[in-house]
mmCIF file of C-alpha atoms in Angstrom:
data_model
loop_
_atom_site.group_PDB
_atom_site.id
_atom_site.type_symbol
_atom_site.label_atom_id
_atom_site.label_comp_id
_atom_site.label_asym_id
_atom_site.label_seq_id
_atom_site.Cartn_x
_atom_site.Cartn_y
_atom_site.Cartn_z
ATOM 1 C CA ALA A 1 66.370 92.185 74.039
ATOM 2 C CA VAL A 2 69.321 89.345 73.667
ATOM 3 C CA ALA A 3 71.260 91.532 71.292
ATOM 4 C CA SER A 4 70.933 94.489 73.810
ATOM 5 C CA ALA A 5 72.102 92.461 76.741
ATOM 6 C CA VAL A 6 74.978 91.245 74.585
ATOM 7 C CA MET A 7 75.985 94.739 73.487
ATOM 8 C CA TRP A 8 76.081 96.240 76.948
ATOM 9 C CA THR A 9 78.168 93.403 78.452
ATOM 10 C CA ALA A 10 80.672 93.914 75.686
ATOM 11 C CA VAL A 11 80.561 97.838 76.743
ATOM 12 C CA LEU A 12 81.127 97.147 80.185
ATOM 13 C CA GLN A 13 83.983 94.871 79.412
ATOM 14 C CA LEU A 14 85.386 97.280 77.275
ATOM 15 C CA ALA A 15 85.087 99.916 80.003
ATOM 16 C CA SER A 16 86.802 97.827 82.609
ATOM 17 C CA ILE A 17 89.729 96.951 80.249
ATOM 18 C CA THR A 18 90.109 100.669 79.288
ATOM 19 C CA GLY A 19 90.140 101.457 83.056
ATOM 20 C CA LEU A 20 93.137 98.916 83.702
ATOM 21 C CA TRP A 21 95.198 100.175 81.045
ATOM 22 C CA ARG A 22 96.727 103.734 81.261
ATOM 23 C CA PRO A 23 98.253 105.726 78.403
ATOM 24 C CA ARG A 24 101.653 105.572 79.890
ATOM 25 C CA VAL A 25 101.658 102.002 80.041
ATOM 26 C CA PHE A 26 101.052 101.680 76.328
ATOM 27 C CA ALA A 27 103.929 103.863 75.943
ATOM 28 C CA ASP A 28 106.033 101.823 77.892
ATOM 29 C CA CYS A 29 104.847 98.555 76.224
ATOM 30 C CA TRP A 30 105.145 99.396 72.664
ATOM 31 C CA GLY A 31 105.769 102.836 71.864
ATOM 32 C CA GLY A 32 108.542 104.023 74.455
ATOM 33 C CA SER A 33 112.286 103.839 74.365
ATOM 34 C CA GLY A 34 112.394 101.402 77.267
ATOM 35 C CA SER A 35 113.677 97.725 76.723
ATOM 36 C CA GLY A 36 111.237 96.120 79.376
ATOM 37 C CA GLY A 37 108.319 95.525 77.058
ATOM 38 C CA ALA A 38 104.910 94.632 78.473
ATOM 39 C CA SER A 39 106.321 93.122 81.573
ATOM 40 C CA ALA A 40 107.998 96.707 82.542
ATOM 41 C CA GLY A 41 104.573 98.584 81.735
ATOM 42 C CA LEU A 42 102.551 96.069 84.086
ATOM 43 C CA ALA A 43 105.357 96.311 86.764
ATOM 44 C CA ALA A 44 105.143 99.909 86.730
ATOM 45 C CA LEU A 45 101.412 99.832 86.862
ATOM 46 C CA ALA A 46 101.626 97.381 89.907
ATOM 47 C CA GLY A 47 104.038 99.625 91.731
ATOM 48 C CA GLU A 48 101.659 102.601 91.274
ATOM 49 C CA ASP A 49 99.052 100.634 92.595
ATOM 50 C CA ARG A 50 101.056 99.653 95.603
ATOM 51 C CA VAL A 51 101.881 103.184 96.232
ATOM 52 C CA ALA A 52 98.220 104.474 96.028
ATOM 53 C CA ALA A 53 97.455 101.623 98.326
ATOM 54 C CA ARG A 54 99.712 102.873 101.063
ATOM 55 C CA LEU A 55 98.629 106.511 100.540
ATOM 56 C CA SER A 56 94.636 105.613 100.661
ATOM 57 C CA PRO A 57 93.121 105.144 104.252
ATOM 58 C CA PRO A 58 92.767 101.692 105.492
ATOM 59 C CA ALA A 59 89.242 100.017 105.196
ATOM 60 C CA LEU A 60 87.305 100.679 108.315
ATOM 61 C CA VAL A 61 86.782 97.401 110.502
ATOM 62 C CA PRO A 62 82.933 96.794 111.025
ATOM 63 C CA ARG A 63 81.285 98.723 113.593
ATOM 64 C CA ARG A 64 80.145 96.701 116.809
ATOM 65 C CA VAL A 65 76.551 97.175 117.484
ATOM 66 C CA TYR A 66 75.559 96.974 121.103
ATOM 67 C CA ARG A 67 73.688 98.914 123.820
ATOM 68 C CA SER A 68 75.706 101.061 125.672
ATOM 69 C CA ASN A 69 75.493 101.530 129.629
ATOM 70 C CA GLY A 70 76.699 105.135 129.657
ATOM 71 C CA TYR A 71 79.781 107.001 128.833
ATOM 72 C CA LEU A 72 83.162 106.760 130.732
ATOM 73 C CA LEU A 73 85.299 109.918 131.147
ATOM 74 C CA VAL A 74 88.801 109.437 132.143
ATOM 75 C CA THR A 75 91.666 111.849 133.314
ATOM 76 C CA CYS A 76 94.922 110.262 132.751
ATOM 77 C CA ASN A 77 97.761 110.562 135.456
ATOM 78 C CA GLY A 78 101.565 110.089 135.495
ATOM 79 C CA GLY A 79 104.122 110.328 132.708
ATOM 80 C CA LEU A 80 103.353 109.736 129.140
ATOM 81 C CA ASN A 81 104.180 105.939 129.403
ATOM 82 C CA GLN A 82 102.100 105.590 132.399
ATOM 83 C CA MET A 83 99.070 107.552 130.569
ATOM 84 C CA ARG A 84 99.559 105.300 127.600
ATOM 85 C CA ALA A 85 99.226 102.170 129.882
ATOM 86 C CA GLY A 86 96.149 103.542 131.641
ATOM 87 C CA ILE A 87 94.497 104.239 128.196
ATOM 88 C CA CYS A 88 94.963 100.749 127.390
ATOM 89 C CA ASP A 89 93.242 99.961 130.665
ATOM 90 C CA MET A 90 90.420 102.254 130.083
ATOM 91 C CA VAL A 91 89.678 100.858 126.676
ATOM 92 C CA THR A 92 89.426 97.356 128.022
ATOM 93 C CA ILE A 93 87.346 98.634 131.047
ATOM 94 C CA ALA A 94 84.888 100.274 128.667
ATOM 95 C CA ARG A 95 84.558 97.304 126.377
ATOM 96 C CA ARG A 96 84.018 94.896 129.324
ATOM 97 C CA LEU A 97 81.062 97.123 130.786
ATOM 98 C CA ASN A 98 79.589 98.263 127.230
ATOM 99 C CA LEU A 99 80.614 101.809 128.058
ATOM 100 C CA THR A 100 80.839 104.698 125.501
ATOM 101 C CA LEU A 101 84.460 105.887 125.969
ATOM 102 C CA VAL A 102 85.041 109.693 125.607
ATOM 103 C CA LEU A 103 88.369 110.722 124.142
ATOM 104 C CA PRO A 104 90.929 110.626 127.299
ATOM 105 C CA GLU A 105 92.452 113.807 128.680
ATOM 106 C CA LEU A 106 95.864 113.762 129.478
ATOM 107 C CA ASP A 107 97.544 114.981 132.748
ATOM 108 C CA LYS A 108 98.571 118.554 132.587
ATOM 109 C CA ARG A 109 99.122 119.405 136.486
ATOM 110 C CA SER A 110 101.053 116.874 138.025
ATOM 111 C CA PHE A 111 103.952 114.724 136.871
ATOM 112 C CA TRP A 112 103.569 115.133 133.044
ATOM 113 C CA ALA A 113 103.195 119.102 133.367
ATOM 114 C CA ASP A 114 102.658 119.561 129.732
ATOM 115 C CA PRO A 115 99.880 121.369 127.751
ATOM 116 C CA SER A 116 99.483 118.830 125.094
ATOM 117 C CA ASP A 117 96.008 117.285 124.572
ATOM 118 C CA PHE A 118 95.308 113.682 123.218
ATOM 119 C CA GLY A 119 95.269 114.867 119.695
ATOM 120 C CA ASP A 120 98.425 116.745 119.795
ATOM 121 C CA ILE A 121 100.230 113.413 120.395
ATOM 122 C CA PHE A 122 98.174 110.507 119.064
ATOM 123 C CA ASP A 123 96.207 110.172 115.723
ATOM 124 C CA VAL A 124 92.561 110.620 117.024
ATOM 125 C CA ASN A 125 90.823 109.180 113.904
ATOM 126 C CA HIS A 126 92.852 106.152 113.752
ATOM 127 C CA PHE A 127 92.434 105.623 117.500
ATOM 128 C CA ILE A 128 88.587 105.803 117.079
ATOM 129 C CA ASN A 129 88.093 103.805 113.754
ATOM 130 C CA SER A 130 90.704 101.044 114.628
ATOM 131 C CA LEU A 131 88.620 100.202 117.569
ATOM 132 C CA ARG A 132 85.221 100.445 116.109
ATOM 133 C CA ASP A 133 84.633 96.508 116.296
ATOM 134 C CA GLU A 134 85.216 96.726 120.048
ATOM 135 C CA LEU A 135 83.635 99.738 121.528
ATOM 136 C CA LYS A 136 82.297 103.079 120.509
ATOM 137 C CA ILE A 137 84.793 106.141 121.224
ATOM 138 C CA VAL A 138 83.525 109.746 120.865
ATOM 139 C CA LYS A 139 85.471 113.264 120.983
ATOM 140 C CA ALA A 140 83.052 114.710 123.379
ATOM 141 C CA LEU A 141 79.908 114.138 125.312
ATOM 142 C CA PRO A 142 76.468 114.884 123.685
ATOM 143 C CA LEU A 143 75.490 118.384 124.522
ATOM 144 C CA LYS A 144 72.785 117.251 127.043
ATOM 145 C CA LEU A 145 74.990 115.336 129.138
ATOM 146 C CA GLN A 146 77.496 118.072 128.995
ATOM 147 C CA LEU A 147 75.172 120.359 130.507
ATOM 148 C CA LYS A 148 74.351 117.670 132.991
ATOM 149 C CA THR A 149 77.880 117.100 134.094
ATOM 150 C CA ARG A 150 78.585 120.827 134.657
ATOM 151 C CA ARG A 151 76.132 120.865 137.394
ATOM 152 C CA ARG A 152 76.986 117.606 138.931
ATOM 153 C CA LEU A 153 79.633 114.855 137.850
ATOM 154 C CA TYR A 154 80.168 111.456 139.417
ATOM 155 C CA SER A 155 83.920 111.282 139.911
ATOM 156 C CA MET A 156 85.966 108.380 141.545
ATOM 157 C CA PRO A 157 89.455 106.605 141.191
ATOM 158 C CA PRO A 158 89.293 102.987 139.948
ATOM 159 C CA ILE A 159 90.723 100.696 142.882
ATOM 160 C CA SER A 160 94.176 99.539 141.274
ATOM 161 C CA TRP A 161 94.947 95.935 140.997
ATOM 162 C CA SER A 162 90.973 95.158 140.996
ATOM 163 C CA ASN A 163 89.974 92.189 138.579
ATOM 164 C CA ASP A 164 86.928 91.570 136.495
ATOM 165 C CA THR A 165 84.422 91.416 139.215
ATOM 166 C CA TYR A 166 85.112 94.821 140.855
ATOM 167 C CA TYR A 167 84.317 96.367 137.625
ATOM 168 C CA LEU A 168 81.146 94.232 136.904
ATOM 169 C CA LYS A 169 79.900 94.467 140.517
ATOM 170 C CA ARG A 170 80.853 98.035 141.810
ATOM 171 C CA VAL A 171 81.431 100.270 138.742
ATOM 172 C CA LEU A 172 78.931 98.941 136.254
ATOM 173 C CA PRO A 173 75.735 99.830 138.456
ATOM 174 C CA LEU A 174 77.266 103.254 139.248
ATOM 175 C CA ALA A 175 77.508 103.895 135.327
ATOM 176 C CA ARG A 176 73.878 102.827 134.789
ATOM 177 C CA LYS A 177 72.925 104.990 137.503
ATOM 178 C CA HIS A 178 74.893 108.118 136.709
ATOM 179 C CA LYS A 179 74.784 107.537 132.884
ATOM 180 C CA VAL A 180 78.269 109.309 132.971
ATOM 181 C CA ILE A 181 81.208 108.160 135.012
ATOM 182 C CA HIS A 182 84.460 109.821 135.604
ATOM 183 C CA PHE A 183 87.753 108.090 136.602
ATOM 184 C CA ASN A 184 90.086 110.697 137.821
ATOM 185 C CA LYS A 185 92.952 108.727 137.360
ATOM 186 C CA THR A 186 93.973 105.800 135.255
ATOM 187 C CA ASP A 187 96.167 103.928 137.531
ATOM 188 C CA ALA A 188 94.116 100.714 137.115
ATOM 189 C CA ARG A 189 96.764 97.991 136.769
ATOM 190 C CA LEU A 190 94.916 95.452 134.781
ATOM 191 C CA SER A 191 97.599 93.351 133.348
ATOM 192 C CA ASN A 192 98.303 90.954 136.003
ATOM 193 C CA ASN A 193 94.823 90.466 137.587
ATOM 194 C CA GLY A 194 93.431 87.545 135.928
ATOM 195 C CA ILE A 195 91.251 89.455 133.301
ATOM 196 C CA PRO A 196 90.186 86.938 130.295
ATOM 197 C CA VAL A 197 92.753 86.544 127.647
ATOM 198 C CA HIS A 198 90.551 88.122 124.863
ATOM 199 C CA LEU A 199 90.514 91.359 127.126
ATOM 200 C CA GLN A 200 94.372 91.331 127.542
ATOM 201 C CA MET A 201 94.672 90.801 123.866
ATOM 202 C CA LEU A 202 92.600 94.100 123.408
ATOM 203 C CA ARG A 203 95.032 95.835 125.849
ATOM 204 C CA CYS A 204 97.820 94.849 123.666
ATOM 205 C CA ARG A 205 96.060 95.858 120.335
ATOM 206 C CA VAL A 206 95.349 99.300 121.778
ATOM 207 C CA ASN A 207 99.036 99.833 122.894
ATOM 208 C CA PHE A 208 100.617 98.475 119.628
ATOM 209 C CA GLU A 209 98.095 99.376 117.184
ATOM 210 C CA ALA A 210 95.401 101.836 118.112
ATOM 211 C CA LEU A 211 97.530 104.449 119.782
ATOM 212 C CA ARG A 212 99.497 105.638 116.787
ATOM 213 C CA PHE A 213 101.400 109.006 116.998
ATOM 214 C CA THR A 214 100.325 111.778 114.860
ATOM 215 C CA PRO A 215 101.732 111.885 111.229
ATOM 216 C CA GLN A 216 104.072 115.058 112.256
ATOM 217 C CA ILE A 217 105.698 113.019 115.092
ATOM 218 C CA GLU A 218 106.139 110.076 113.150
ATOM 219 C CA ALA A 219 107.499 111.844 110.171
ATOM 220 C CA LEU A 220 110.085 113.456 112.519
ATOM 221 C CA GLY A 221 110.969 110.023 113.905
ATOM 222 C CA ARG A 222 111.594 108.727 110.510
ATOM 223 C CA LYS A 223 113.811 111.700 109.877
ATOM 224 C CA LEU A 224 115.880 111.109 112.857
ATOM 225 C CA ILE A 225 116.371 107.350 112.089
ATOM 226 C CA SER A 226 117.081 108.388 108.433
ATOM 227 C CA THR A 227 119.817 110.818 109.590
ATOM 228 C CA LEU A 228 121.220 107.986 111.965
ATOM 229 C CA GLN A 229 121.451 105.460 109.479
ATOM 230 C CA ARG A 230 123.162 107.587 106.884
ATOM 231 C CA SER A 231 126.022 108.203 109.512
ATOM 232 C CA GLY A 232 126.561 104.295 109.880
ATOM 233 C CA GLU A 233 125.715 101.866 112.761
ATOM 234 C CA PHE A 234 124.115 103.273 115.819
ATOM 235 C CA VAL A 235 122.483 102.352 119.225
ATOM 236 C CA VAL A 236 119.064 103.615 120.573
ATOM 237 C CA LEU A 237 119.340 103.516 124.408
ATOM 238 C CA HIS A 238 116.328 104.205 126.612
ATOM 239 C CA LEU A 239 117.726 105.875 129.638
ATOM 240 C CA ARG A 240 114.524 105.232 131.903
ATOM 241 C CA TYR A 241 113.651 101.933 130.592
ATOM 242 C CA GLU A 242 112.915 100.681 133.778
ATOM 243 C CA MET A 243 111.562 97.154 135.150
ATOM 244 C CA ASP A 244 108.106 98.948 135.853
ATOM 245 C CA MET A 245 107.621 99.782 132.116
ATOM 246 C CA LEU A 246 108.198 96.052 131.260
ATOM 247 C CA SER A 247 106.025 95.072 134.387
ATOM 248 C CA PHE A 248 102.905 97.235 133.573
ATOM 249 C CA SER A 249 102.732 96.833 129.942
ATOM 250 C CA GLY A 250 101.256 93.417 130.690
ATOM 251 C CA CYS A 251 102.266 92.075 127.103
ATOM 252 C CA THR A 252 104.678 89.211 126.117
ATOM 253 C CA HIS A 253 104.622 89.779 122.423
ATOM 254 C CA GLY A 254 107.422 87.728 120.730
ATOM 255 C CA CYS A 255 108.419 86.335 123.892
ATOM 256 C CA SER A 256 108.925 82.373 124.368
ATOM 257 C CA ASP A 257 107.039 80.211 126.904
ATOM 258 C CA LYS A 258 110.262 80.276 129.130
ATOM 259 C CA GLU A 259 110.486 83.993 128.662
ATOM 260 C CA THR A 260 106.948 84.802 129.167
ATOM 261 C CA GLU A 261 107.069 82.798 132.661
ATOM 262 C CA GLU A 262 110.094 84.760 133.672
ATOM 263 C CA LEU A 263 108.532 88.053 132.886
ATOM 264 C CA THR A 264 105.454 87.148 134.783
ATOM 265 C CA ARG A 265 107.544 86.228 137.797
ATOM 266 C CA MET A 266 109.224 89.486 137.579
ATOM 267 C CA ARG A 267 106.119 91.279 137.396
ATOM 268 C CA PHE A 268 104.771 90.063 140.535
ATOM 269 C CA VAL A 269 108.113 90.507 142.422
ATOM 270 C CA PHE A 270 108.401 94.176 141.176
ATOM 271 C CA CYS A 271 104.661 94.636 142.171
ATOM 272 C CA ILE A 272 105.091 93.413 145.711
ATOM 273 C CA THR A 273 108.184 95.406 146.065
ATOM 274 C CA THR A 274 106.620 98.550 145.094
ATOM 275 C CA TRP A 275 103.671 98.092 147.089
ATOM 276 C CA CYS A 276 105.878 97.617 150.244
ATOM 277 C CA TYR A 277 107.931 100.527 149.323
ATOM 278 C CA ARG A 278 104.948 102.853 148.964
ATOM 279 C CA CYS A 279 103.340 101.585 152.231
ATOM 280 C CA ALA A 280 106.730 102.411 154.030
ATOM 281 C CA ALA A 281 106.738 105.815 152.388
ATOM 282 C CA SER A 282 103.324 106.470 153.529
ATOM 283 C CA VAL A 283 104.108 106.145 157.186
ATOM 284 C CA GLY A 284 107.364 108.011 157.105
ATOM 285 C CA THR A 285 109.782 105.134 157.140
ATOM 286 C CA ASN A 286 112.609 104.229 155.172
#
């Protein structure tokens, strides 16, 4: 029995060593024409491993296990930047209320007026898998609920600028009652309404990590940047990067304490100005 155990241990060790050393590495180290010796062979092997790591899909984060209170359907509104900010809010709301989020529907009829779906712009699988530890996201409702919502769907707009209490006291009971609730717009404006820090961090995580463009769009972007770099120095200018884009993002990544304070003050000033302008426009005054 002892001899068998020793033999199998030796076999396993030899198998692991054989798996680490590849034929090309042997050639580079001893039989090839290169002058780098064994260190060159190991460096080549390490380089291949790094390439393989980049090409292989990232490990999935642990799935969060919880009891869902229902499903949240959302129809985004506004331009692409506003819809992106709205999706960050919808993920945060779904996480706070323990709702299962259905893949958001992008606006195709009003300001955006584009036939693209969510999957045409963003990487769907990455969006779902990168947030597994926070909430469950599905591509569509279960068939039984699809049939039910065709007959009757409870639809409502979330009240903008609402805080945590509004969603817990008003929206959560409706979700539990109807099982499926539909937000017909995503203009929630969560960023400056006193939500807990961990939820604000989730909004930023969605914005900067989970909402990744499709590989085709990213490849096109890299091609454009590469072309510009070959032509020498260049400047990228966003012609419509306005105060509201900075304001409604709600994130202060990379800012100092002084810059964060200034940005927060700017947000409140801009929000009040926008609210007054909209009120004046609604009554027909200038």
